[in-house]
Coordinates of C-alpha atoms in Angstrom, one line a residue:
M166 CA 16.4 -9.7 0.1
P167 CA 13.9 -9.6 2.6
D168 CA 12.0 -12.3 4.3
L169 CA 8.4 -14.1 4.5
F170 CA 8.0 -14.0 7.7
L171 CA 4.2 -14.1 7.9
P172 CA 2.9 -17.7 9.8
V173 CA 0.5 -19.7 7.5
Q174 CA -2.4 -20.9 10.4
P175 CA -4.3 -22.8 8.0
A176 CA -8.1 -22.4 10.4
N177 CA -8.9 -19.7 9.2
Q178 CA -8.1 -19.3 5.5
A179 CA -10.7 -21.0 4.7
A180 CA -13.0 -17.9 5.9
M181 CA -10.9 -15.0 4.9
V182 CA -10.8 -16.7 0.7
A183 CA -14.9 -16.7 1.5
Y184 CA -14.5 -13.0 2.6
M185 CA -12.7 -12.3 0.2
R186 CA -15.1 -13.9 -2.9
H187 CA -12.2 -15.9 -4.0
Q188 CA -10.4 -13.1 -5.1
F189 CA -6.9 -13.7 -3.3
K190 CA -4.9 -17.2 -1.6
F191 CA -4.3 -16.2 2.6
L192 CA -2.5 -17.6 4.7
G193 CA -5.3 -16.9 7.6
V194 CA -3.2 -14.8 9.5
R195 CA -5.7 -11.5 10.7
A196 CA -4.9 -7.6 10.7
G197 CA -4.2 -7.1 14.4
E198 CA -1.4 -10.3 14.1
R199 CA 0.0 -8.7 10.2
R200 CA 0.1 -5.8 12.0
Q201 CA 2.2 -6.7 15.3
L202 CA 4.9 -9.0 13.1
T203 CA 5.4 -6.3 11.1
Q204 CA 6.2 -4.0 13.3
P205 CA 9.6 -4.9 13.6
Y206 CA 9.8 -4.8 9.5
L207 CA 8.9 -0.9 9.2
K208 CA 10.9 -0.2 11.2
T209 CA 13.9 -1.9 9.7
S210 CA 12.3 -0.2 6.3
Q211 CA 13.3 3.4 7.5
T212 CA 16.8 3.3 7.4
L213 CA 16.9 1.3 4.3
T214 CA 18.0 3.3 0.9
S215 CA 15.6 4.3 -1.6
T216 CA 16.4 1.3 -4.1
E217 CA 16.5 -1.5 -1.2
L218 CA 13.3 -0.2 0.1
Q219 CA 11.7 0.1 -4.0
D220 CA 13.0 -3.6 -3.6
W221 CA 10.9 -4.9 -0.9
L222 CA 7.8 -2.9 -1.4
V223 CA 7.7 -5.4 -4.9
F224 CA 9.0 -8.1 -2.9
Y225 CA 6.3 -8.2 -0.6
Y226 CA 3.6 -7.2 -3.5
G227 CA 4.2 -9.6 -5.9
Q228 CA 3.3 -12.5 -3.2
P229 CA 0.5 -14.2 -3.8
F230 CA -0.9 -14.7 -0.7
R231 CA -2.5 -11.4 0.6
E232 CA -1.7 -10.6 3.9
Y233 CA 1.9 -10.0 2.0
H234 CA 0.1 -7.1 0.0
Y235 CA -1.5 -5.3 3.4
V236 CA 2.4 -5.8 3.7
A237 CA 4.0 -3.8 0.9
I238 CA 0.8 -0.7 1.6
D239 CA 1.8 -0.3 5.4
L240 CA 5.7 0.0 4.3
A241 CA 5.1 2.3 1.8
L242 CA 2.8 4.4 4.3
A243 CA 5.3 3.9 7.0
N244 CA 7.5 5.9 4.7
V245 CA 5.5 7.5 2.6
R246 CA 7.7 10.5 3.6
R247 CA 10.2 10.2 1.8
L248 CA 8.9 8.6 -1.2
T249 CA 10.8 8.9 -4.5
P250 CA 9.0 10.4 -7.4
S251 CA 9.0 7.1 -8.9
Q252 CA 7.6 5.9 -5.8
Y253 CA 4.6 7.2 -5.7
E254 CA 4.0 6.9 -9.7
W255 CA 5.1 2.5 -8.6
C256 CA 2.6 2.6 -5.6
R257 CA -0.2 4.7 -7.8
Q258 CA 0.1 1.6 -10.5
Q259 CA -0.9 -0.8 -8.3
V260 CA -4.2 0.5 -7.0
T261 CA -4.8 -1.6 -10.2
H262 CA -2.6 -4.6 -9.6
N263 CA -4.7 -7.4 -7.1
A264 CA -6.4 -4.9 -6.6
W265 CA -9.8 -4.9 -4.5
W266 CA -12.2 -2.9 -1.9
D267 CA -9.5 -3.0 0.1
S268 CA -6.4 -2.0 -1.4
V269 CA -8.1 0.6 -3.7
D270 CA -9.1 2.2 0.2
S271 CA -5.6 1.9 1.3
W272 CA -3.5 3.1 -1.4
R273 CA -5.6 6.0 -2.0
K274 CA -5.0 6.3 1.6
L275 CA -1.2 7.2 1.0
L276 CA -1.4 8.7 -2.3
A277 CA -3.8 11.2 -0.4
T278 CA -1.0 11.1 2.9
Y279 CA 1.9 12.0 -0.3
I280 CA 0.2 14.0 -1.9
E281 CA -0.1 15.8 1.3
Q282 CA 3.1 16.2 2.3
Q283 CA 5.3 16.8 -0.6
Q284 CA 6.4 20.0 -0.1
H285 CA 6.6 21.3 -3.7
C286 CA 2.2 20.1 -3.8
Q287 CA 1.8 22.6 -1.0
N288 CA 2.9 25.6 -3.8
W289 CA -0.4 24.4 -5.7
G290 CA -2.9 26.4 -3.9
Q291 CA -6.5 26.3 -5.2
H292 CA -5.1 24.0 -7.9
I293 CA -7.0 20.0 -8.6
Y294 CA -4.9 16.8 -8.6
K295 CA -7.2 14.6 -9.8
H296 CA -6.4 11.1 -11.7
Q297 CA -9.7 8.9 -12.9
I298 CA -9.4 5.2 -12.3
F299 CA -11.6 3.2 -14.6
G300 CA -12.0 -0.3 -13.8
F301 CA -13.7 0.6 -10.5
G302 CA -17.2 2.2 -10.7
G303 CA -15.6 5.2 -11.7
L304 CA -13.1 5.9 -8.7
A305 CA -11.6 8.9 -8.7
L306 CA -8.9 9.9 -6.4
S307 CA -9.3 13.8 -5.9
Y308 CA -7.7 16.6 -3.7
S309 CA -8.1 20.9 -3.3
W310 CA -5.7 22.2 -1.6
A311 CA -6.5 25.8 0.4
A312 CA -4.5 28.4 -0.3
G313 CA -1.9 28.3 2.4
K314 CA -2.6 25.3 3.4

């Protein structure tokens, strides 16, 4: 089972909570430090089995602190080339869980990257993959590929 490795930094917590309009709890770890502390876990995650990776994604995204939601998204992105279709579907479903502009944008990047990098998606040619996510001002994720791309 993965561990909770981010420190609590009380001096930053109130400002982070206020910035996100009191939608989430924060440990107070700033983005740069979080990315640095996450690097060894990203490297280790690439050696995990598919089941272990899924366990890590669920574990970190299930934590109450926003920084761990970012860790889960970063782990998924670091492993995007080897995500299974069911892991992709799990990621897609997370867009509406603990959702706010920052996570929606991050999940969008992951979903677009997955679709673009999967061999079977390259055969779609001129077709458009479209998924509507309601509850975010009609946000739509649309991707299209030209033939031969």
